[in-house]
Coordinates of C-alpha atoms and ligand atoms in Angstrom, one line a residue:
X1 CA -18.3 -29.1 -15.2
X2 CA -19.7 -32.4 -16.3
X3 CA -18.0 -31.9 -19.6
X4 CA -16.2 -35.0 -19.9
X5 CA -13.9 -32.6 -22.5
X6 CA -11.1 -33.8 -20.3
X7 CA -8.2 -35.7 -22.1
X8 CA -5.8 -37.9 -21.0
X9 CA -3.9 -34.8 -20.5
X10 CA -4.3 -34.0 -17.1
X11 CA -0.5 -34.4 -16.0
X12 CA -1.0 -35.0 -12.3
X13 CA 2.6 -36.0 -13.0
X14 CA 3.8 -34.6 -9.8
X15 CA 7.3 -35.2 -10.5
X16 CA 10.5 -33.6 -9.2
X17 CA 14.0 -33.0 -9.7
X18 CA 15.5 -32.8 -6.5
X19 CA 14.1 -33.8 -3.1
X20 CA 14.9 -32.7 0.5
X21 CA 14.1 -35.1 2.8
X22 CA 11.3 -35.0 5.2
X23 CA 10.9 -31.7 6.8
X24 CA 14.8 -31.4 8.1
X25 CA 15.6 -28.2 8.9
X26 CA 12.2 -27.0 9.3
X27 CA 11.6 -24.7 12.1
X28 CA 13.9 -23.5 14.6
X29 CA 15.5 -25.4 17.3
X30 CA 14.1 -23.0 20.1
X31 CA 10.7 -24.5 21.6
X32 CA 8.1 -22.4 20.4
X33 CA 6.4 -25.0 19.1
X34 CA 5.3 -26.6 21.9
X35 CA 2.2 -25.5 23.1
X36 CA 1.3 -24.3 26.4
X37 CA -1.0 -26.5 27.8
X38 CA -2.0 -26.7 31.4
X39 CA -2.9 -29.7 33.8
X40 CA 0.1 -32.4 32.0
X41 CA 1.2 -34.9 34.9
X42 CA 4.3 -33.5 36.8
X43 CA 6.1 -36.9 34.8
X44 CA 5.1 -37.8 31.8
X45 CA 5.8 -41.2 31.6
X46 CA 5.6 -43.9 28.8
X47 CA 2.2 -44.8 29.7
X48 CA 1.1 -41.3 28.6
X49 CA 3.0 -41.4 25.3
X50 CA 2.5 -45.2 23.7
X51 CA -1.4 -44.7 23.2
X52 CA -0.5 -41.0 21.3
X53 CA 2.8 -43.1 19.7
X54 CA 0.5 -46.3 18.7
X55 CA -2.3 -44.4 17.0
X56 CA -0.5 -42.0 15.4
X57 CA 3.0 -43.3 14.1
X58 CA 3.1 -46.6 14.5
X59 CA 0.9 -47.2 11.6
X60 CA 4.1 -46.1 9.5
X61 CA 6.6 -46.5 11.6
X62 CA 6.5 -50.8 12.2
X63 CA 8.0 -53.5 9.7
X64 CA 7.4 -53.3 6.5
X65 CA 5.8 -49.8 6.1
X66 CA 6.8 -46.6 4.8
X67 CA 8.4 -45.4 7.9
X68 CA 12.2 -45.1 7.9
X69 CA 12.6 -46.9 11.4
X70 CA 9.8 -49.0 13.7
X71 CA 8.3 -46.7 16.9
X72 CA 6.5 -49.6 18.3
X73 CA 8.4 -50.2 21.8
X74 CA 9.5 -48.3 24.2
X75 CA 13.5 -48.9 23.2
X76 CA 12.1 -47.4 19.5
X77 CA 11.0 -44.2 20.7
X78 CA 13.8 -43.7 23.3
X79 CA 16.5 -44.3 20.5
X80 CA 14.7 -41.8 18.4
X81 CA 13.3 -39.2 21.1
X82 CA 15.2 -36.3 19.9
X83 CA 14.5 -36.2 16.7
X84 CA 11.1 -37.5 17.2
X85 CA 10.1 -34.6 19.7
X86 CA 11.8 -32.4 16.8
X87 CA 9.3 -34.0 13.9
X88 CA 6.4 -33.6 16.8
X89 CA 6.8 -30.2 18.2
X90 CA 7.5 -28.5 14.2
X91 CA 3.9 -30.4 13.3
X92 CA 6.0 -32.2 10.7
X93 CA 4.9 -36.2 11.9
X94 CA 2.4 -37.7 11.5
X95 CA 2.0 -35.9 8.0
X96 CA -1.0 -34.0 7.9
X97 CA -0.3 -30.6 6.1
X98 CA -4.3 -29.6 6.6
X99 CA -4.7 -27.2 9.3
X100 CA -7.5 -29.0 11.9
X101 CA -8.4 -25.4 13.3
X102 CA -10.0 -24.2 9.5
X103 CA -12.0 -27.7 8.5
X104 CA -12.0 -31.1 9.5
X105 CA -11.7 -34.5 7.7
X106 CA -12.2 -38.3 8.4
X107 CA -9.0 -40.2 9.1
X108 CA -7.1 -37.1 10.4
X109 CA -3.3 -37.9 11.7
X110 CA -2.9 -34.5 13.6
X111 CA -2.1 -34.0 17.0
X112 CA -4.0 -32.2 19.5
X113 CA -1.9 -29.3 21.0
X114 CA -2.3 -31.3 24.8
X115 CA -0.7 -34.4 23.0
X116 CA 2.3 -32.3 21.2
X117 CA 2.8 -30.9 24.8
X118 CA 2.9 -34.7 26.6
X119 CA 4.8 -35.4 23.9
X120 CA 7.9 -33.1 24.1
X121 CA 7.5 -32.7 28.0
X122 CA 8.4 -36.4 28.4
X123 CA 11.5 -36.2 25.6
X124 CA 12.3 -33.4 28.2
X125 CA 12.3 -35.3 31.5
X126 CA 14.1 -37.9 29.8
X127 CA 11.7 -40.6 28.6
X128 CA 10.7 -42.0 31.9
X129 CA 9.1 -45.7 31.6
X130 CA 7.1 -45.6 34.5
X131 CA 4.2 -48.1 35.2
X132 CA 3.1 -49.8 32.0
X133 CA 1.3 -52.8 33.4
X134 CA -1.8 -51.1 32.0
X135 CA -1.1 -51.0 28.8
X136 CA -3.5 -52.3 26.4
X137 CA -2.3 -54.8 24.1
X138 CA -0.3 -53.7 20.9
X139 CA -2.8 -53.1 17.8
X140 CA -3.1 -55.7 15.3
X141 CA -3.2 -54.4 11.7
X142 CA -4.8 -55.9 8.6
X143 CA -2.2 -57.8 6.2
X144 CA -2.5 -56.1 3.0
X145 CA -5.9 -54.5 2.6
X146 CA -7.5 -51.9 4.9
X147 CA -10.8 -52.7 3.3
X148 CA -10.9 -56.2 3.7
X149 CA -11.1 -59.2 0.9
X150 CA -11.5 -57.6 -1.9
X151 CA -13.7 -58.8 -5.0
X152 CA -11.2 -59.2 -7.3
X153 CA -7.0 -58.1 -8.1
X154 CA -5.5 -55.9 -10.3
X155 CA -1.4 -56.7 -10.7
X156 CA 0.9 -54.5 -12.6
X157 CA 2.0 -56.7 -15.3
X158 CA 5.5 -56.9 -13.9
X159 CA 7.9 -55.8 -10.7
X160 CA 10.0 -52.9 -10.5
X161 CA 13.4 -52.6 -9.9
X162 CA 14.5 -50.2 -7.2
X163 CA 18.0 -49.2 -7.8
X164 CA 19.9 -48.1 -4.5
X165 CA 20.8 -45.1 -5.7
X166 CA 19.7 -43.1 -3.0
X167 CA 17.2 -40.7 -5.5
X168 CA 13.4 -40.2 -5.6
X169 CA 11.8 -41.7 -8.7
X170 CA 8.5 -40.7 -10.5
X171 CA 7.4 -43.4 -12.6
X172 CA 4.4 -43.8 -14.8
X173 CA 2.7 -47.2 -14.9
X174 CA -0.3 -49.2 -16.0
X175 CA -1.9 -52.1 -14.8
X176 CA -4.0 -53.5 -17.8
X177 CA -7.4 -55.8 -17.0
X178 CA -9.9 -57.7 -18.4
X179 CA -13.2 -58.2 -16.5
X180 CA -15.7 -60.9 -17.2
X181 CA -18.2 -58.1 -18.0
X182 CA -19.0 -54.4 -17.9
X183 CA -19.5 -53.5 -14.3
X184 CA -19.8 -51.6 -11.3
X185 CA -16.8 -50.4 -8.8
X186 CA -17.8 -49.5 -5.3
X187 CA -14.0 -49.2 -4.1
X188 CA -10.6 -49.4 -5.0
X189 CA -7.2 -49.5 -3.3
X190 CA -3.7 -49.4 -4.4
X191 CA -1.4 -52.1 -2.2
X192 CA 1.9 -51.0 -2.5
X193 CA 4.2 -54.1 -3.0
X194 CA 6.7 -52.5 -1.2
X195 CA 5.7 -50.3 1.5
X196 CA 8.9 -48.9 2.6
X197 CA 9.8 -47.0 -0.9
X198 CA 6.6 -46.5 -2.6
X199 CA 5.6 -42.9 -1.5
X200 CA 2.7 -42.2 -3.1
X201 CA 0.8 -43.1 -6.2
X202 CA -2.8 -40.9 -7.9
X203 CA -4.2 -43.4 -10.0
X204 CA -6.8 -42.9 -12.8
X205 CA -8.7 -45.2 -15.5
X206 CA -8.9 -45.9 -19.1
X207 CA -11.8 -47.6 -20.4
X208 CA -11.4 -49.4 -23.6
X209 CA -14.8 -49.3 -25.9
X210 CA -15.8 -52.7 -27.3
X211 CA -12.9 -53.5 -29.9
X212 CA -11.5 -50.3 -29.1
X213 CA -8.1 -52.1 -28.5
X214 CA -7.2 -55.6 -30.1
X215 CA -4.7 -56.1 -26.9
X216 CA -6.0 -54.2 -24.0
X217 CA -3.2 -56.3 -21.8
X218 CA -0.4 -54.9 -24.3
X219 CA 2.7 -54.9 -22.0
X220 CA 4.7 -51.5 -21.0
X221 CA 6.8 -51.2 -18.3
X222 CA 7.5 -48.6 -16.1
X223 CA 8.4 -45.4 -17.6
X224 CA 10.5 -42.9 -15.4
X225 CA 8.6 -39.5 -15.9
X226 CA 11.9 -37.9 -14.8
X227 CA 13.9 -38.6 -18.3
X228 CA 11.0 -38.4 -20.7
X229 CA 8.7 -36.2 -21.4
X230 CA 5.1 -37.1 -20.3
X231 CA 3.5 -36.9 -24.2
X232 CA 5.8 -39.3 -25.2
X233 CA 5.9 -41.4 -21.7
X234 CA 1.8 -41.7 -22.0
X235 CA 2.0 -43.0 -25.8
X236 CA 5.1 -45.5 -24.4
X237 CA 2.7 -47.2 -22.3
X238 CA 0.4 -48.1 -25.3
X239 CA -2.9 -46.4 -23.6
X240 CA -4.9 -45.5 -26.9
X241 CA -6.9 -47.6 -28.7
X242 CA -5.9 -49.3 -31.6
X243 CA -6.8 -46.4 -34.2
X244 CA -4.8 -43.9 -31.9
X245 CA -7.6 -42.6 -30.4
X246 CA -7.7 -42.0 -26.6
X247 CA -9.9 -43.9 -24.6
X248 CA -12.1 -42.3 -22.1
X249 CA -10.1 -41.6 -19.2
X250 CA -12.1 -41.8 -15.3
X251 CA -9.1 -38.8 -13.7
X252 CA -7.9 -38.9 -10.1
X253 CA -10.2 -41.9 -9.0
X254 CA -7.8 -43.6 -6.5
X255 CA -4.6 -42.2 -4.4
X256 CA -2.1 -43.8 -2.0
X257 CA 0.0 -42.3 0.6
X258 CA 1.3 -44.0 3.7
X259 CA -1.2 -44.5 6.2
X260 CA -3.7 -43.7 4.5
X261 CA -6.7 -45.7 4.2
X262 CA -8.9 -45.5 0.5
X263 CA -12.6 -44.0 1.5
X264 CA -15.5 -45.8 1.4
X265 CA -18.4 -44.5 1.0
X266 CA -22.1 -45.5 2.0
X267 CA -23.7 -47.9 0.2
X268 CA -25.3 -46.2 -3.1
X269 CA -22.7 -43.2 -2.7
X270 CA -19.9 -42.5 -5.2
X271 CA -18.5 -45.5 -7.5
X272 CA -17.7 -45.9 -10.8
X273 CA -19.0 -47.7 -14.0
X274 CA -16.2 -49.9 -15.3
X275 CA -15.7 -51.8 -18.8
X276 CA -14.9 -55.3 -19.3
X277 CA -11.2 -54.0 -20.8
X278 CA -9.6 -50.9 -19.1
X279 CA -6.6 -50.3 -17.2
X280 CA -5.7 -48.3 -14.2
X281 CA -3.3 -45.5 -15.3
X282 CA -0.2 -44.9 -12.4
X283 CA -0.3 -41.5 -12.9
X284 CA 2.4 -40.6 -10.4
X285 CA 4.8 -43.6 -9.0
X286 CA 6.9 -42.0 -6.6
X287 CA 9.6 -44.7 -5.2
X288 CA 11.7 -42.4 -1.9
X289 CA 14.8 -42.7 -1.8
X290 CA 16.5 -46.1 -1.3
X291 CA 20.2 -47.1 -0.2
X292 CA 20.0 -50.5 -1.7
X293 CA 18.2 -52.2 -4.9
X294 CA 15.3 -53.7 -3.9
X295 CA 11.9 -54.3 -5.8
X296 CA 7.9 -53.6 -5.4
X297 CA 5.1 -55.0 -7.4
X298 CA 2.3 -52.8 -6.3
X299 CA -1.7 -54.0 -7.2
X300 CA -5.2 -52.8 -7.1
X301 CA -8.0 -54.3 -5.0
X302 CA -11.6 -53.7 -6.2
X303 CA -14.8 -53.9 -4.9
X304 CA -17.9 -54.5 -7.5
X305 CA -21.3 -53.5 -7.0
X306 CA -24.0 -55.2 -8.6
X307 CA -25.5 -52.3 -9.7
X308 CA -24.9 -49.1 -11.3
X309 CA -24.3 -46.2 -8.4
X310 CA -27.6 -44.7 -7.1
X311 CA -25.2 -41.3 -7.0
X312 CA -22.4 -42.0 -9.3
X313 CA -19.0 -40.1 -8.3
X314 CA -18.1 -36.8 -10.1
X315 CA -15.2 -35.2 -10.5
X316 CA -14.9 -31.2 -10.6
X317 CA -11.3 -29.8 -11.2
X318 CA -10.2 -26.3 -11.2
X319 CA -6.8 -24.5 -11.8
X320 CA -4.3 -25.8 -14.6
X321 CA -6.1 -27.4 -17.2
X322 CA -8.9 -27.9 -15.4
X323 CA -12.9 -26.1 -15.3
X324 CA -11.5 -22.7 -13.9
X325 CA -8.3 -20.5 -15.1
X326 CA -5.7 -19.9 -13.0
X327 CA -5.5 -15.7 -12.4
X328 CA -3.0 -14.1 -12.8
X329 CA -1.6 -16.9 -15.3
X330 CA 0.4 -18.9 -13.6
X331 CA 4.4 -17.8 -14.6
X332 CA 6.3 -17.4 -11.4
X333 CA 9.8 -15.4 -12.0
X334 CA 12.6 -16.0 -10.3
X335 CA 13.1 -14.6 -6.5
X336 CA 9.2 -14.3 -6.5
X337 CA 6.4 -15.3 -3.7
X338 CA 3.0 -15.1 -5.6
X339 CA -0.2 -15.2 -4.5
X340 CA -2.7 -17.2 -7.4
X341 CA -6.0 -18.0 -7.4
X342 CA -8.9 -19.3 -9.2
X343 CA -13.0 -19.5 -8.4
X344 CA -16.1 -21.6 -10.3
X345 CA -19.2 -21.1 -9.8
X346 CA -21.3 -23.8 -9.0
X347 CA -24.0 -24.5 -11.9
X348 CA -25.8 -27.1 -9.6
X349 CA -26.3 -27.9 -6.2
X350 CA -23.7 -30.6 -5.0
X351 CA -22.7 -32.1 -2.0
X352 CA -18.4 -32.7 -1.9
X353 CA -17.3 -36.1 -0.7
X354 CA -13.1 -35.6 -0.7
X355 CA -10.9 -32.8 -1.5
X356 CA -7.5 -33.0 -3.6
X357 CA -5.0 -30.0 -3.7
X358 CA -2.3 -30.1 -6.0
X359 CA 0.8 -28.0 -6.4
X360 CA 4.7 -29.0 -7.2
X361 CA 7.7 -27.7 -5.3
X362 CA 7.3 -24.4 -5.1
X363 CA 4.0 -24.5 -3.4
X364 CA 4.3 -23.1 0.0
X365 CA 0.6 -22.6 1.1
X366 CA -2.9 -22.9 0.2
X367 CA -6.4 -22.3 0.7
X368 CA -10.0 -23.3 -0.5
X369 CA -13.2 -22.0 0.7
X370 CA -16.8 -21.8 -0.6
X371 CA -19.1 -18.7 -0.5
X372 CA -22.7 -19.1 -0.7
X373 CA -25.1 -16.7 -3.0
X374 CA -26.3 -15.7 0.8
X375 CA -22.5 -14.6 1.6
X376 CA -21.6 -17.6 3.5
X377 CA -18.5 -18.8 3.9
X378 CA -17.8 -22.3 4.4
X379 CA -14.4 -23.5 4.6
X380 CA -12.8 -26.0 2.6
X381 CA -9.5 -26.9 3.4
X382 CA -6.1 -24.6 4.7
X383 CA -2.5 -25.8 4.2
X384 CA -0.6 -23.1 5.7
X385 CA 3.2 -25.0 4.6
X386 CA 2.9 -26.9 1.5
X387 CA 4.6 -30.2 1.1
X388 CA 4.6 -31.4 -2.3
X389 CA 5.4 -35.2 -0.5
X390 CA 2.0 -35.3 1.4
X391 CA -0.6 -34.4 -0.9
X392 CA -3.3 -36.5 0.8
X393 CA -6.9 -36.6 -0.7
X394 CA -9.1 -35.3 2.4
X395 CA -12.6 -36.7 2.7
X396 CA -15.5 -34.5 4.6
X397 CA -16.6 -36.1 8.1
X398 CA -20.3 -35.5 6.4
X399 CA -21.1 -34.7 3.2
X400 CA -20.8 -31.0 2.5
X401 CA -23.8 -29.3 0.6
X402 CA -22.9 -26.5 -1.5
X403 CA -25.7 -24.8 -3.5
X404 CA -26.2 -23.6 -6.9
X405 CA -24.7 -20.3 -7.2
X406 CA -21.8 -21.1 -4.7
X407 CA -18.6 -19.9 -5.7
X408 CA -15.5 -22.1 -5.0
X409 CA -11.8 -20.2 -4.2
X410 CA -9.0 -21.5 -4.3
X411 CA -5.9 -19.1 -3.3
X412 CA -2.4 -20.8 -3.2
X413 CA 0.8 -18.7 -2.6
X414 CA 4.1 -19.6 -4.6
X415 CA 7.8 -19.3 -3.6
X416 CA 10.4 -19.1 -6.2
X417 CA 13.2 -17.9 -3.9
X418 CA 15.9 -19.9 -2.6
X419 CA 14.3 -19.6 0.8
X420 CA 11.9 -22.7 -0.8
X421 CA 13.7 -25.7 -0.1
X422 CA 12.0 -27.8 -2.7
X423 CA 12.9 -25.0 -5.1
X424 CA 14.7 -27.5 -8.0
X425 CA 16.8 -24.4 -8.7
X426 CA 19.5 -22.4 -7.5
X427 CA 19.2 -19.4 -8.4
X428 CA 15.6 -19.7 -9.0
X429 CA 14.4 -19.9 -12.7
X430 CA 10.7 -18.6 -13.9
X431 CA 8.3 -21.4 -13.5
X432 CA 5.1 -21.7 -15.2
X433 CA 2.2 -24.3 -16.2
X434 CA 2.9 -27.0 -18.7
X435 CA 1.3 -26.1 -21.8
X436 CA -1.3 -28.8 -22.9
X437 CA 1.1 -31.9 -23.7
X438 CA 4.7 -30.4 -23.0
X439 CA 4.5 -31.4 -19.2
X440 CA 8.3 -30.7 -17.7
X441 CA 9.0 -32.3 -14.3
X442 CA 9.6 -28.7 -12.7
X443 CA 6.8 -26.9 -14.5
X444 CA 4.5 -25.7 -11.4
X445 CA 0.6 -26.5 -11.1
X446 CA -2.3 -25.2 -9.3
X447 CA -5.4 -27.9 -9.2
X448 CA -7.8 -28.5 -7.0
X449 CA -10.1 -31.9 -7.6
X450 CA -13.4 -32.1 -5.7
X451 CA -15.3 -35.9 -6.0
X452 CA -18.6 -34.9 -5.6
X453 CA -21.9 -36.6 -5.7
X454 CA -25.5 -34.5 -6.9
X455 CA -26.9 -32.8 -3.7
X456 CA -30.1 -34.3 -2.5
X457 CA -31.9 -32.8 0.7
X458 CA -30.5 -34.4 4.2
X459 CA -27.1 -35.4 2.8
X460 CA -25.1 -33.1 5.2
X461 CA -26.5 -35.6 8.3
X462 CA -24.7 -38.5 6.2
X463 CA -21.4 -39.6 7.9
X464 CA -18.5 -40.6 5.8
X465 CA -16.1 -41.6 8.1
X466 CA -16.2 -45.4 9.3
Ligands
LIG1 C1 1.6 -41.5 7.4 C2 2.8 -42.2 7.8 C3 3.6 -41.7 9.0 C4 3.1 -41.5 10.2 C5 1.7 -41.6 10.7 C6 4.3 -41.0 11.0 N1 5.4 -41.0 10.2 FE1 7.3 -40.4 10.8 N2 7.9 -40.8 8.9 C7 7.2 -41.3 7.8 C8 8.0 -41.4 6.7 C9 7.6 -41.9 5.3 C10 9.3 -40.9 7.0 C11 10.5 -40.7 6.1 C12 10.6 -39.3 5.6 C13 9.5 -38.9 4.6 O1 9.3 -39.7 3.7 O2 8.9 -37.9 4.8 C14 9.2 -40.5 8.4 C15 10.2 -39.9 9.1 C16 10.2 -39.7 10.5 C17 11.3 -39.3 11.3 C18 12.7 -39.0 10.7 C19 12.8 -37.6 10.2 C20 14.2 -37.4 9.7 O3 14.2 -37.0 8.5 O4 15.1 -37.6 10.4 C21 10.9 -39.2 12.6 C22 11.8 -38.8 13.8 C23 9.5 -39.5 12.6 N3 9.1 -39.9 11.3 C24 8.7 -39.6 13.7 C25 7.4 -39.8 13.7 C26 6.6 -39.8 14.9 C27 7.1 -39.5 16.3 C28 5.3 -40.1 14.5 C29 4.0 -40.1 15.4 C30 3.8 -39.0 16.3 C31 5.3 -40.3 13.1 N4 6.6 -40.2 12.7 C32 4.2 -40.6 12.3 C33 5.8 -41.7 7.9 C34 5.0 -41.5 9.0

């Protein structure tokens, strides 16, 4: 797995042709998803619901972010308490697709079943106000970074437009650099420019060898991955070195979704050797769906470390393309719900750091566990309903020790009936992997990335949450 064999070629181009919006229609009206829970106040009243509302939806849902409308006030939630009970009860806001019963992660956004109840007990009675003198104060969030000042800024070169059109765009993107040296990278973060359209973004870099590329800052543009197919969109944004070569490419090193902050690891832990001339590679650019033209100019953050990692980050990926085959192959025919997997067996003793599932839109659930030579299981991560719009990276609460011999499953369950609402066609087509370099927009994947760092004895006591 440490085969750095890998291309440029790994299209975690996640692009699609037609969208449905968040979670609509999702469940049934009736209330069996509220939990039963017993002991909730005869009246729920807003004093019960703003700490639940402030931690867990106003970090989208305020000015400026990607939330459609601000729940920061009392008047925001009551305007919005039917649908919002509706997002609530069907588990659909906050986004979190893993399931918190199977394995658990820093930074979750999931409700406990107590808080779901409050929750749609007080839409019920009518969103009472009540006594909110006690109140604490409203949080204050961070301008820009979640990290803090960061060492040094990466712009895209220029801003893109956002026509109002109303349509989800998947563009690909590079932001070009030129450090004063070779160098370390502790952290990095993507800042969305414009918070309310830019959905999500997997970033990976190219590193240029010394004169590998005359103009490492070579201007591109943005290239919609929607019109053009991704062989051609990769060579439009003049990535390879001057001789046509490709330069080494670091995959899947930093991702953005709402709300979301970029890990950091302890000091020592993960991180990234960086040449003097790279570029980040915006892998997927997904702009939602906006009514009017508007613009983003989106930027990295980085965070240098003086030295190299003690435990530099690696990167194991299994499924399409990746260290492990996909079984059975991965064609989906139409009016089919398949069931696909893939296992690797682990040549090494590691210890995992985050977790990335991948699938398109006809994903509908998946799984990944580990069993030990000794017949353990240990469980990796469970999204029992698939949405291709929140594929979060999830990072381990400790570091998770897997030992040599270990065999990693993934199993992921495909719908290509109608009854998919992401399904791009009606009636259903067959649906298969891209073939190395002929990456369509509605070909389906199956990947699972695992950052990992070598294990070393006492690394499951070491916390990575912060
Ligand atoms: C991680 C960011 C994030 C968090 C946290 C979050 N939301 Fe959202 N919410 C969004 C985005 C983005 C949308 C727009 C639809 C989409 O892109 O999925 C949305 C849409 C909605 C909608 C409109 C759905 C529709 O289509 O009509 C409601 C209602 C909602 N959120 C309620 C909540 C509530 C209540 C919470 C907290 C319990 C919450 N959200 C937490 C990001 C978030």
């Amino acid at each position: 797995m440490q085969k750095v064999k890998r291309s440029l070629w790994i299209p975690v181009i996640c692009a699609a042709v037609s969208v449905a919006s968040c979670g609509v229609g999702k469940g049934s009206e009736n209330d069996s998803g509220v939990p039963v829970v017993a002991g909730l106040p005869d009246t729920v009243t807003f004093a019960d619901i703003a700490p639940i509302m402030r931690t867990n939806c106003m970090p989208c849902h305020r000015e400026g972010q990607a939330g459609p409308f601000p729940l920061v006030s009392y008047n925001d939630l009551k305007r919005k308490a039917k649908t919002a009970r509706k997002m609530v009860t069907g588990r659909w806001m906050p986004p979190w697709p893993a399931d918190t019963a199977y394995s658990r992660f820093t930074g979750e956004r999931a409700l406990t079943a107590r808080q779901i109840a409050l929750f749609a007990k007080w839409v019920d009675q009518g969103g009472v106000l009540g006594d909110t003198s006690a109140l604490p104060p409203l949080p204050v969030y961070p301008d820009g970074s979640l990290l803090g000042t960061p060492d040094a800024v990466v712009w895209l070169p220029d801003s893109f437009h956002i026509p109002g059109d109303n349509r989800d765009r998947f563009m690909i993107a590079k932001a070009p650099f030129v450090l004063e040296r070779d160098t370390f990278l502790r952290a990095v973060e993507f800042v969305p420019g414009n918070r309310r359209n830019v959905h999500h973004m997997n970033g990976a870099m190219v590193t240029y060898p010394p004169g590998g590329k005359k103009d490492p800052l070579q201007p591109s543009g943005y290239i919609d991955a929607d019109s053009t197919h991704s062989v051609d969109a990769y060579a439009e944004l003049h990535l390879q070195n001057d001789d046509g070569t490709w330069p080494p490419l670091t995959p899947n090193m930093v991702n953005y979704l709402p709300g979301l902050s970029p890990p950091l690891y302890p000091p020592g832990i993960g991180g990234w050797r960086v040449g003097r001339e790279g570029a980040f590679l915006l892998n997927t650019l997904h702009y939602g769906p906006s009514m009017r033209d508007t613009v983003d100019h989106s930027r990295f953050n980085l965070w240098f470390s003086p030295t190299a990692p003690e435990r530099p980050m690696r990167e194991l990926a299994m499924g399409t393309l990746g260290d492990s085959p996909v079984e059975p192959e991965l064609v989906i025919p139409p009016d089919t719900v398949m069931m696909f997997r893939s296992a690797f067996t682990l040549p090494k003793a590691i210890s995992l750091l985050t977790i990335n599932p991948h699938m398109h839109l006809l994903g509908k659930s998946f799984l990944a566990y580990a069993i030990t030579p000794d017949k353990d299981t240990i469980p990796l991560i469970r999204i029992n309903d698939w949405d291709f719009r929140w594929q979060y990276a999830y990072t381990f609460r400790h570091m998770l020790p897997l030992q040599k011999g270990t065999v990693i499953h993934v199993e992921a369950v495909m719908d290509n009936t109608t009854a998919n609402r992401n399904n791009p066609y009606d009636p259903p087509r067959t649906a298969r992997a891209p073939l190395q370099g002929h990456m369509r927009t509605t070909d389906e994947m199956l990947q699972f990335f695992m950052n990992y760092v070598d294990y070393r004895p006492g690394d499951e006591a070491i916390s990575l949450g912060r």
